[in-house]
Structure formats: structure tokens, C-alpha cells
PDB file of C-alpha atoms in Angstrom:
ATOM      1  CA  UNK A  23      -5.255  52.135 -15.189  1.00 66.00           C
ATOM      2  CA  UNK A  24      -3.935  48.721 -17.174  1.00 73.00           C
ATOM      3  CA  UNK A  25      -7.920  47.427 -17.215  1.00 93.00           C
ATOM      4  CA  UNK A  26      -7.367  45.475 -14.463  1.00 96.00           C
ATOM      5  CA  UNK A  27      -8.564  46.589 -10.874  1.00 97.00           C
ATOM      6  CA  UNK A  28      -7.835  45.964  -7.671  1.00 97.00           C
ATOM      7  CA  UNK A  29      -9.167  46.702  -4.269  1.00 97.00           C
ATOM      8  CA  UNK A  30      -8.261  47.697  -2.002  1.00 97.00           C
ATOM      9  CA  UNK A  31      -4.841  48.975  -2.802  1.00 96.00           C
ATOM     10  CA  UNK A  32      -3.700  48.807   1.101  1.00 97.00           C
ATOM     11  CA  UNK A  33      -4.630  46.430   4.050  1.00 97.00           C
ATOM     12  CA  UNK A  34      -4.009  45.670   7.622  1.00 96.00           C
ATOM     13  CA  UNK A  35      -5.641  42.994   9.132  1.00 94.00           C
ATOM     14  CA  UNK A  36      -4.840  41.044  12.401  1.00 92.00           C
ATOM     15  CA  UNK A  37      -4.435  37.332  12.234  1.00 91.00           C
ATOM     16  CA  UNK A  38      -7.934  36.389  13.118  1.00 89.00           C
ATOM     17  CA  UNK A  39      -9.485  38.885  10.614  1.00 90.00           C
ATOM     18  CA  UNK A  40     -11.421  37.549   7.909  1.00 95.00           C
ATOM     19  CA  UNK A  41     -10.633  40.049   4.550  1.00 96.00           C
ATOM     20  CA  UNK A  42     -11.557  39.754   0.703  1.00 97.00           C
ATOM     21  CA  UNK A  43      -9.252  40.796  -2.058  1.00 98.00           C
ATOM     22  CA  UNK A  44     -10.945  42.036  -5.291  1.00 98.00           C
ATOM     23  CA  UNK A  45     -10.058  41.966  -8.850  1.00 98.00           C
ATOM     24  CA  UNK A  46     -11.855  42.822 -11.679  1.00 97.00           C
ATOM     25  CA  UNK A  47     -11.508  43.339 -15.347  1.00 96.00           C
ATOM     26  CA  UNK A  48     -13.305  44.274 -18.528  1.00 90.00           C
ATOM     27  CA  UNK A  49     -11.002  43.533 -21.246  1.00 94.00           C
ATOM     28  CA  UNK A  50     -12.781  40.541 -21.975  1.00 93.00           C
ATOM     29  CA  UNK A  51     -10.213  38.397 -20.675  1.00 93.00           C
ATOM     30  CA  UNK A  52     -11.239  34.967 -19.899  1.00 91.00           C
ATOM     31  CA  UNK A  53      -8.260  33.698 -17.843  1.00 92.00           C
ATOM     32  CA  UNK A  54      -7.485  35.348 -14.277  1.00 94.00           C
ATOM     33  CA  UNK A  55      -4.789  34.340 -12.263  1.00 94.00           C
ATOM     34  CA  UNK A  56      -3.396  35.663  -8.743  1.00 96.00           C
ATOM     35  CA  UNK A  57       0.191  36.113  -7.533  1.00 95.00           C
ATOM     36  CA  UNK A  58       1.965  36.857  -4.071  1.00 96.00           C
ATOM     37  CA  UNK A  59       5.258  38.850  -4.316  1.00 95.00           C
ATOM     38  CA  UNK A  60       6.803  38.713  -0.904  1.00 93.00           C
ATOM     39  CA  UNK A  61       9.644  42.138  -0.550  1.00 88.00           C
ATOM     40  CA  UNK A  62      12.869  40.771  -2.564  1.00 80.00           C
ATOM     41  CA  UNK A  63      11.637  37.406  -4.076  1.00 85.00           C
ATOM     42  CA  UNK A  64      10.097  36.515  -7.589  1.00 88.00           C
ATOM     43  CA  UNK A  65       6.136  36.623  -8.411  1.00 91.00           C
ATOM     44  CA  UNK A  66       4.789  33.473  -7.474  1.00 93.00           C
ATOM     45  CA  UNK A  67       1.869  32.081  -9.238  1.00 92.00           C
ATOM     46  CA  UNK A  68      -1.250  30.836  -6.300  1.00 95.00           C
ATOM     47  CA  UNK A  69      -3.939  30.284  -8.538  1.00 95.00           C
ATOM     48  CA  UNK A  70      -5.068  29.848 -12.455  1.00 92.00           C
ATOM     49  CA  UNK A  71      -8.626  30.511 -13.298  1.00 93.00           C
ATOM     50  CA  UNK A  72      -9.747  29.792 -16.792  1.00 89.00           C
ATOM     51  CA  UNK A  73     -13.174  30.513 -17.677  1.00 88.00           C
ATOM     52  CA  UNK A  74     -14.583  30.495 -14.374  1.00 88.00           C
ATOM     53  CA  UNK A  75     -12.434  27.117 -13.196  1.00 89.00           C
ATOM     54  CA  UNK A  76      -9.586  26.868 -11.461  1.00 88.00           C
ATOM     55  CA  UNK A  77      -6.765  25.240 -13.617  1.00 86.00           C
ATOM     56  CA  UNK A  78      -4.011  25.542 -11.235  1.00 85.00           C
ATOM     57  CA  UNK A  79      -3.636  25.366  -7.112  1.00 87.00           C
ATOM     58  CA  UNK A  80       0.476  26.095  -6.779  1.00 85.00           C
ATOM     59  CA  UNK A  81       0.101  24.134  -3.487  1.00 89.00           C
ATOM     60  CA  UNK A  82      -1.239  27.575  -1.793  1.00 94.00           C
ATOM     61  CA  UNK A  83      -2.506  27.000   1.770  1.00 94.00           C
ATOM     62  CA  UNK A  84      -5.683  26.965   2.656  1.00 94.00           C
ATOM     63  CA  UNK A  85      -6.164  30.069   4.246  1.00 95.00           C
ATOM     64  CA  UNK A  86      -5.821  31.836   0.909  1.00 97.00           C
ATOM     65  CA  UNK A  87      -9.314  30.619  -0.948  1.00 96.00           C
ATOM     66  CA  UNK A  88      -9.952  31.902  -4.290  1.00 96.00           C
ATOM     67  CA  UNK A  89     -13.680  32.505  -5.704  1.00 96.00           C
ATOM     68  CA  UNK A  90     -13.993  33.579  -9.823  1.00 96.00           C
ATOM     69  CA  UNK A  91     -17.740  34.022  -9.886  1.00 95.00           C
ATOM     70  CA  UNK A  92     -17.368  34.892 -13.827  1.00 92.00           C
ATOM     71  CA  UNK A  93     -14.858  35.684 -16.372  1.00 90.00           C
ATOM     72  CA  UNK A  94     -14.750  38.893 -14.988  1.00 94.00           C
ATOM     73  CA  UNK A  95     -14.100  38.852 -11.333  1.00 97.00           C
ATOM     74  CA  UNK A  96     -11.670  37.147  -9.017  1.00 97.00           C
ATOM     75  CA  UNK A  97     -11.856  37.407  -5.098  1.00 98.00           C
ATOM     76  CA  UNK A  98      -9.224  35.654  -2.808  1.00 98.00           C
ATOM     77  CA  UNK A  99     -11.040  35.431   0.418  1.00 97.00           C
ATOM     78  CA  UNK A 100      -8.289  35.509   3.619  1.00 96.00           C
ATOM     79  CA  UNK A 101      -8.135  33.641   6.987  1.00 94.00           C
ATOM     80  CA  UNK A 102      -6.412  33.311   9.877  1.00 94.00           C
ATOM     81  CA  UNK A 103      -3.203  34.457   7.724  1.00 94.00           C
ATOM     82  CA  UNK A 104       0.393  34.507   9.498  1.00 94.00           C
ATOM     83  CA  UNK A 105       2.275  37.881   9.586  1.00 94.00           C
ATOM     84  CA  UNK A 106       4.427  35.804   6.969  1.00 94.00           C
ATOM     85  CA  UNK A 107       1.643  36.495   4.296  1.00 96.00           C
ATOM     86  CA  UNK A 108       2.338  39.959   3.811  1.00 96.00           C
ATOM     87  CA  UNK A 109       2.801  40.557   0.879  1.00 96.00           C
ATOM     88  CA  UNK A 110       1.849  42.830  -2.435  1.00 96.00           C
ATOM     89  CA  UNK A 111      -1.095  40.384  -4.119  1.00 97.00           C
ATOM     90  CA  UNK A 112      -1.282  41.075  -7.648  1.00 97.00           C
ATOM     91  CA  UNK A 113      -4.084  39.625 -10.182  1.00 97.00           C
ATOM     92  CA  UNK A 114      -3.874  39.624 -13.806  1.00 94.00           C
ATOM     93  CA  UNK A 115      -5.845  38.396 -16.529  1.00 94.00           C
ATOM     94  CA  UNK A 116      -5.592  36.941 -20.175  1.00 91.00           C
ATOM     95  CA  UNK A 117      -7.477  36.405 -23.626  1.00 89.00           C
ATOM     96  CA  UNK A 118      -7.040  32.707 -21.910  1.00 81.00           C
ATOM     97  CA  UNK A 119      -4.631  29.640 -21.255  1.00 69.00           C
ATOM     98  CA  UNK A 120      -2.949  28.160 -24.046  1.00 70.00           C
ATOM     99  CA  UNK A 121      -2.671  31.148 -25.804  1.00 70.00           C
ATOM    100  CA  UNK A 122       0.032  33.211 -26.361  1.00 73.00           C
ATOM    101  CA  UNK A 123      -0.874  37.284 -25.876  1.00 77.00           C
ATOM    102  CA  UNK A 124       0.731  38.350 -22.479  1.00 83.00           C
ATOM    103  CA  UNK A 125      -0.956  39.039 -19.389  1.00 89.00           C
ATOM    104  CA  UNK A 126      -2.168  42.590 -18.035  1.00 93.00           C
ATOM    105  CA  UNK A 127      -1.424  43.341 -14.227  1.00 94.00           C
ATOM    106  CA  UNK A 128      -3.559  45.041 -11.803  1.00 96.00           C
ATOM    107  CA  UNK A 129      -1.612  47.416  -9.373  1.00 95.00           C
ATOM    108  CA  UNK A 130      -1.854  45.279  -6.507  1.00 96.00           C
ATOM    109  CA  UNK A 131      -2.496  45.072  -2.959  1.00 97.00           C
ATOM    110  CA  UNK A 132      -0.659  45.436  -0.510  1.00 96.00           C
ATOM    111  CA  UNK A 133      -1.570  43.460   2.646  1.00 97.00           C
ATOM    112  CA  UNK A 134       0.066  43.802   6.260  1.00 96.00           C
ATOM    113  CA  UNK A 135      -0.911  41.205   8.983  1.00 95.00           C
ATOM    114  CA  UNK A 136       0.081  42.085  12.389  1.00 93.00           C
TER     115      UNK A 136
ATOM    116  CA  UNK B  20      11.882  27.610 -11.363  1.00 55.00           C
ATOM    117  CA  UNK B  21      11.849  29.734 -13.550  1.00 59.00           C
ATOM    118  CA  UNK B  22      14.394  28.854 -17.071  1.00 85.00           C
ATOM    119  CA  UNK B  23      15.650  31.900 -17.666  1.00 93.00           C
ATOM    120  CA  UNK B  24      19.518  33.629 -16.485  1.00 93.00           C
ATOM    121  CA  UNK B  25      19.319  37.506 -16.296  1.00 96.00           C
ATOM    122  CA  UNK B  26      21.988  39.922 -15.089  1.00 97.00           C
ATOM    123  CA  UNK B  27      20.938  40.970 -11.514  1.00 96.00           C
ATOM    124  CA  UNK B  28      21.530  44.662 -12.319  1.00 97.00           C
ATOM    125  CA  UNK B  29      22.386  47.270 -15.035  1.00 97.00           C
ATOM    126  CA  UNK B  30      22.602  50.795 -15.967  1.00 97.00           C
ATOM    127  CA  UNK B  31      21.925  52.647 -18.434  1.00 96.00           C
ATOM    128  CA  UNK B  32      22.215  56.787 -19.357  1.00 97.00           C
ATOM    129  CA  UNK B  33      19.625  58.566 -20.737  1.00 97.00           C
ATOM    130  CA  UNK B  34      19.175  58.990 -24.121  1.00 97.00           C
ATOM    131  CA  UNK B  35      20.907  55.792 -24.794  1.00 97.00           C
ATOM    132  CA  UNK B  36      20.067  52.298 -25.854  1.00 97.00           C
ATOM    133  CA  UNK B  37      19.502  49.993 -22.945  1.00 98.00           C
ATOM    134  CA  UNK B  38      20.084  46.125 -24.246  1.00 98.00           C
ATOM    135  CA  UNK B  39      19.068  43.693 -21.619  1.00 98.00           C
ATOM    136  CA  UNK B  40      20.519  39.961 -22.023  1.00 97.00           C
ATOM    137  CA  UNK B  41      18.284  36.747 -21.738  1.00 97.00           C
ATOM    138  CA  UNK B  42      20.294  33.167 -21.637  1.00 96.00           C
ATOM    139  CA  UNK B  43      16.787  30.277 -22.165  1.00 94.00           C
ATOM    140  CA  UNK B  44      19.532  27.435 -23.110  1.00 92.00           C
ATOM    141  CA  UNK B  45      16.772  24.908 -22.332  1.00 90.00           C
ATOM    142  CA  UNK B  46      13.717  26.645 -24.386  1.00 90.00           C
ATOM    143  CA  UNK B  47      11.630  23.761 -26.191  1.00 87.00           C
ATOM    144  CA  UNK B  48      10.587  24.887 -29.694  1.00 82.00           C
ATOM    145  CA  UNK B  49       7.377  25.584 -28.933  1.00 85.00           C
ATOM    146  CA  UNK B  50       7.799  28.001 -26.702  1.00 89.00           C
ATOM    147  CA  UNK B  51       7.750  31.941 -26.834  1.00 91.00           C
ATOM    148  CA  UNK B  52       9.611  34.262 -24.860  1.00 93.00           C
ATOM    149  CA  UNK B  53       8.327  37.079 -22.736  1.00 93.00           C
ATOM    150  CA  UNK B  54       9.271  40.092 -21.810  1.00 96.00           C
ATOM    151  CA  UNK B  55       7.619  41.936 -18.719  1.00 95.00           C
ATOM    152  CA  UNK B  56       8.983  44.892 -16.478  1.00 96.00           C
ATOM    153  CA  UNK B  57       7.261  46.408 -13.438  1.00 95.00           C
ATOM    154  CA  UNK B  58       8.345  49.497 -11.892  1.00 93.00           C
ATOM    155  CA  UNK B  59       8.689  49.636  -8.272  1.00 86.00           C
ATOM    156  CA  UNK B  60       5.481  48.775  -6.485  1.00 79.00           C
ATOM    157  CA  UNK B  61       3.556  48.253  -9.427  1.00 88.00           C
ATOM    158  CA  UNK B  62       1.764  45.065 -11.438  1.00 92.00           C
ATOM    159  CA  UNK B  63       4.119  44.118 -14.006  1.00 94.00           C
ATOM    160  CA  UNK B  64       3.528  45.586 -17.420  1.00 94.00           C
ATOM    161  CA  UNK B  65       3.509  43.556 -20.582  1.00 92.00           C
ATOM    162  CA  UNK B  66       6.454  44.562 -22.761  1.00 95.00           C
ATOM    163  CA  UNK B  67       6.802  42.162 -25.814  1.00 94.00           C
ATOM    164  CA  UNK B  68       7.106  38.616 -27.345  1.00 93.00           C
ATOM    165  CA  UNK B  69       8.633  36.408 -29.731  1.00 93.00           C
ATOM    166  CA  UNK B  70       8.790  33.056 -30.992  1.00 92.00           C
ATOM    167  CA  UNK B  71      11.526  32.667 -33.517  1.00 91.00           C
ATOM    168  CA  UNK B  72      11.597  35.955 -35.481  1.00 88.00           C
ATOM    169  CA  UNK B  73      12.356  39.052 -34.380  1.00 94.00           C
ATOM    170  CA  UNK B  74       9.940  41.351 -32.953  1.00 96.00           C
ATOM    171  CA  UNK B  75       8.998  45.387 -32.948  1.00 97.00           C
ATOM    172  CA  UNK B  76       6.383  47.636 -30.796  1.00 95.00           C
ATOM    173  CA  UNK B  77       6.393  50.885 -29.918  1.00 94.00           C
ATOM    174  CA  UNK B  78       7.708  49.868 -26.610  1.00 94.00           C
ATOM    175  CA  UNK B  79      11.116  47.562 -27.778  1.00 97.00           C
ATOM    176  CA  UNK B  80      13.022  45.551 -29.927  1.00 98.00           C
ATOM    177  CA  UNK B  81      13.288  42.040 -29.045  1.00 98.00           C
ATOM    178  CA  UNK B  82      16.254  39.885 -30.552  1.00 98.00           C
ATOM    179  CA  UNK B  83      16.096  36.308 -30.842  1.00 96.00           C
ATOM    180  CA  UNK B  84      19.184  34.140 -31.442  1.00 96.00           C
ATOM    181  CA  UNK B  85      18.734  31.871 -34.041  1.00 94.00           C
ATOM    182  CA  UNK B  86      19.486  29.034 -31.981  1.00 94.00           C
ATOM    183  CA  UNK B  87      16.889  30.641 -29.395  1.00 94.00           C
ATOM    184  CA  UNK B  88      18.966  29.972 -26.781  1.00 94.00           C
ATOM    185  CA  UNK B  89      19.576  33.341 -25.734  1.00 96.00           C
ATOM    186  CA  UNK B  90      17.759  37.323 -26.483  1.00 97.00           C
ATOM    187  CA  UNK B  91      18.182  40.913 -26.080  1.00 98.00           C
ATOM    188  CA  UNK B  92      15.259  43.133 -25.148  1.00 98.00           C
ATOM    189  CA  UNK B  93      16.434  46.965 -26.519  1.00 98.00           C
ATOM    190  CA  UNK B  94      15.125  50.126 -25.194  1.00 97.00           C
ATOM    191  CA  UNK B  95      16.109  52.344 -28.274  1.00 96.00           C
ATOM    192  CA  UNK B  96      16.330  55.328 -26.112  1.00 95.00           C
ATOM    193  CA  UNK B  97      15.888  54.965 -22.179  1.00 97.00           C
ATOM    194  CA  UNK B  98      14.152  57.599 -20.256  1.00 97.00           C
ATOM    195  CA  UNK B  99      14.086  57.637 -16.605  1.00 97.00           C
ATOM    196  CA  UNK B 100      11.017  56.273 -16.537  1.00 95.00           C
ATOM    197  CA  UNK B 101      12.495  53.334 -17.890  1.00 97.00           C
ATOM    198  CA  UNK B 102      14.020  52.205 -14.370  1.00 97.00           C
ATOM    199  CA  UNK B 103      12.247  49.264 -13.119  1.00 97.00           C
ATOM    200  CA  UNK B 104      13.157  45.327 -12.907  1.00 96.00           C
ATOM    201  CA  UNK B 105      13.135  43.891 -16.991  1.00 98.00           C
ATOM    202  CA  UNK B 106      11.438  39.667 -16.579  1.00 96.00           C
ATOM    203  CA  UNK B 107      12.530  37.557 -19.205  1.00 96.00           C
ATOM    204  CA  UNK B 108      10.214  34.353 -19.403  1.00 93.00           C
ATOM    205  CA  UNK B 109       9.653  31.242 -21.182  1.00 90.00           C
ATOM    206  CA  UNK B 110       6.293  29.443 -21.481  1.00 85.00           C
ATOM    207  CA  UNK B 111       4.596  27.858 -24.324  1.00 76.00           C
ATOM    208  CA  UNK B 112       1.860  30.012 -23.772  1.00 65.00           C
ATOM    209  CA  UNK B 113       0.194  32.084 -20.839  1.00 62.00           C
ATOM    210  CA  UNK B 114      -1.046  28.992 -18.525  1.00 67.00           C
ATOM    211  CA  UNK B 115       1.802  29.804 -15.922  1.00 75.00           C
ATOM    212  CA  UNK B 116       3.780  32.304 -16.196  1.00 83.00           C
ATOM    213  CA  UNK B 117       6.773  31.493 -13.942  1.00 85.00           C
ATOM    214  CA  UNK B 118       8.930  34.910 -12.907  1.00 88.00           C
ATOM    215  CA  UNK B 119      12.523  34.709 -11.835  1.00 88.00           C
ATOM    216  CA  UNK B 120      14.208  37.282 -10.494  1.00 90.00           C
ATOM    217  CA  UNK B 121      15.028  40.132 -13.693  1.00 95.00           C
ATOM    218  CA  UNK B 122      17.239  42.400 -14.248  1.00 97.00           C
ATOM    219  CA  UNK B 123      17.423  45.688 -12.414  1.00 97.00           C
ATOM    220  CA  UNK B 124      17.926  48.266 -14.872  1.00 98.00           C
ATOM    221  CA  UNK B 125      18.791  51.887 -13.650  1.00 98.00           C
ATOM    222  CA  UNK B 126      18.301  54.611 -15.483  1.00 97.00           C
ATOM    223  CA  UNK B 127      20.779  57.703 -15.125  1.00 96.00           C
ATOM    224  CA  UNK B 128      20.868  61.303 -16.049  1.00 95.00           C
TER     225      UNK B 128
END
């Protein structure tokens, strides 16, 4: 366990399905962010929360809405997503943005729409 | 995109030193330089980072040229468990991390 956790670690949903991805931490982090790595591409960077408010929106559609209730927990709530969404979703967290200790990864999920 | 230019692949045997090349020609002086690797299927795991000087954990070495246009992360002594893909980054800080595409280092016996 890195101190970050995700859940579930494995989905399949259909393209009408409505799912929630959860991330939480306790490092006392104050900066969350989410990724999508797609099978052989880079990480890309969706979303940027910084103490509760979203910083960054890397032009992410809108079927992919985030929630960060409090420094601790992130959700990224999922609609009507394309089988082209699957993807491993990873969410990490920081002391906070603009400074300069690395981030620490949760393991992921991995979500499958049929 | 990200600013970094890694080798797509290396290998490495065990017990040796793995040294993983970094070219950031375009780095702005403010900005550090990350290391991350993430084994397959996992989150990425935070390695190490620099700014100008050189820098030492328990994980790696990281070498920075003093030009900064370029670095070496060294694994003193690679273990299997070592296999994974190596990120090189460059950011002024941890706003946006931007990944490109590492360096696929294989460990063999």
C-alpha cells in the first residue's frame, strides 16, 4: 500500500451504466489529481484538485466528472462512457501544487466498457 | 508534450549498475527533474529529484549535467524487481506532471 487507495481495483460497466471511481488518502496530502493510461500510451493528466478546487480540466469530456469533497477524497463519477475509455485510472496525491516533493500513486483501476 | 527524450528500451543484468539517460535540452532554470518508474500494472512510484545538484536515496543516484540539459538516473545494483518503465520529467513543481513515454528497462539473470 503507497497511502493512496483506490476502489475498486477492476470494473466492467456497459455504456449506459452510471459507476464511481474512489480515491482516498491519508498522508495529509492536499493536492489530488487523476490520470487515464490507455494500453501503450503515456499517463495523461484529466484533472488537478488543490485543496478541495479543481485547478486543472485537461479538456476531459464530460462524461468523466470529478467530485473532491475534502483534501482527502477524490471520486470521478462515469457516464455514458465509450468502449474507448477503457482504461487503467490512476489517482495520486501531493503535499500540494507549486511545490516540489513528488507525487504518490494509488494502484489503479482498471475499467472495461463493453 | 512532455520535454523529455528517453531511450525506448534497455537492459540490464543483475547485480549490475543500470544508468538510464535523460536529454531536457529545453529545461528552464527553475525547474526540477523527476524521476518516476511503475512496474507493470501498477501506479507509478516516486523515485527521486533534483534541481541542480546531485542527488542520493536509498532508492538511486541521480546525475545532473551541469548545463542541466541532460541526467542519468543509476540503479547501483539492479534486481529483477527493478524491471519496469523508468519516467524522466520536468516541471517546476508538482502542478502537472506531464509523462512521456520512459524507458523500458529489463532486468536479466
Amino acid at each position: 500500500e503507497t497511502g493512496v487507495t483506490q476502489t475498486p481495483r477492476h470494473l466492467v460497466m456497459g455504456m449506459t451504466n452510471k459507476k464511481s471511481l474512489k480515491c482516498e488518502q491519508h498522508l495529509g496530502h492536499n493536492a489530488m489529481y487523476w490520470y487515464k493510461q490507455s494500453a501503450k500510451k503515456p499517463l495523461e493528466l484529466m484533472f488537478v484538485y488543490n485543496f478541495k478546487e479543481q485547478t486543472e480540466n485537461n479538456s476531459v469530456p464530460s462524461r468523466f466528472s470529478p467530485e473532491c469533497p475534502n483534501s482527502s477524497h477524490l471520486f470521478l463519477h462515469l457516464h455514458t462512457l465509450q468502449p474507448e475509455d477503457s482504461a487503467l485510472y490512476l489517482c495520486a496525491s501531493s503535499p500540494g501544487t507549486g511545490q516540489t516533493d513528488g507525487y504518490t500513486f494509488g494502484s489503479g483501476t482498471r475499467l472495461t466498457v463493453v | 508534450d512532455a520535454k523529455t527524450t528517453q531511450p525506448p528500451s534497455m537492459d540490464c543484468a543483475e547485480g549490475r549498475a543500470a544508468n538510464l539517460p535523460c536529454n531536457h535540452s529545453t529545461i528552464s532554470g527553475n525547474e526540477y527533474v523527476y524521476w518516476y518508474r511503475q512496474i507493470h500494472s501498477q501506479g507509478p512510484q516516486y523515485i527521486i529529484h533534483g534541481l541542480k545538484n546531485n542527488e542520493t536515496n536509498e532508492m538511486a543516484s541521480l546525475i545532473i549535467t551541469e548545463d542541466r540539459k541532460s541526467s542519468t538516473l543509476i540503479l547501483p545494483h539492479a534486481t529483477l524487481r527493478d524491471t519496469a518503465v523508468y519516467y524522466c520529467i520536468v516541471g517546476y513543481n508538482t502542478d502537472k506532471l506531464i509523462f512521456g513515454t520512459g524507458t523500458r528497462l529489463q532486468v536479466f539473470p
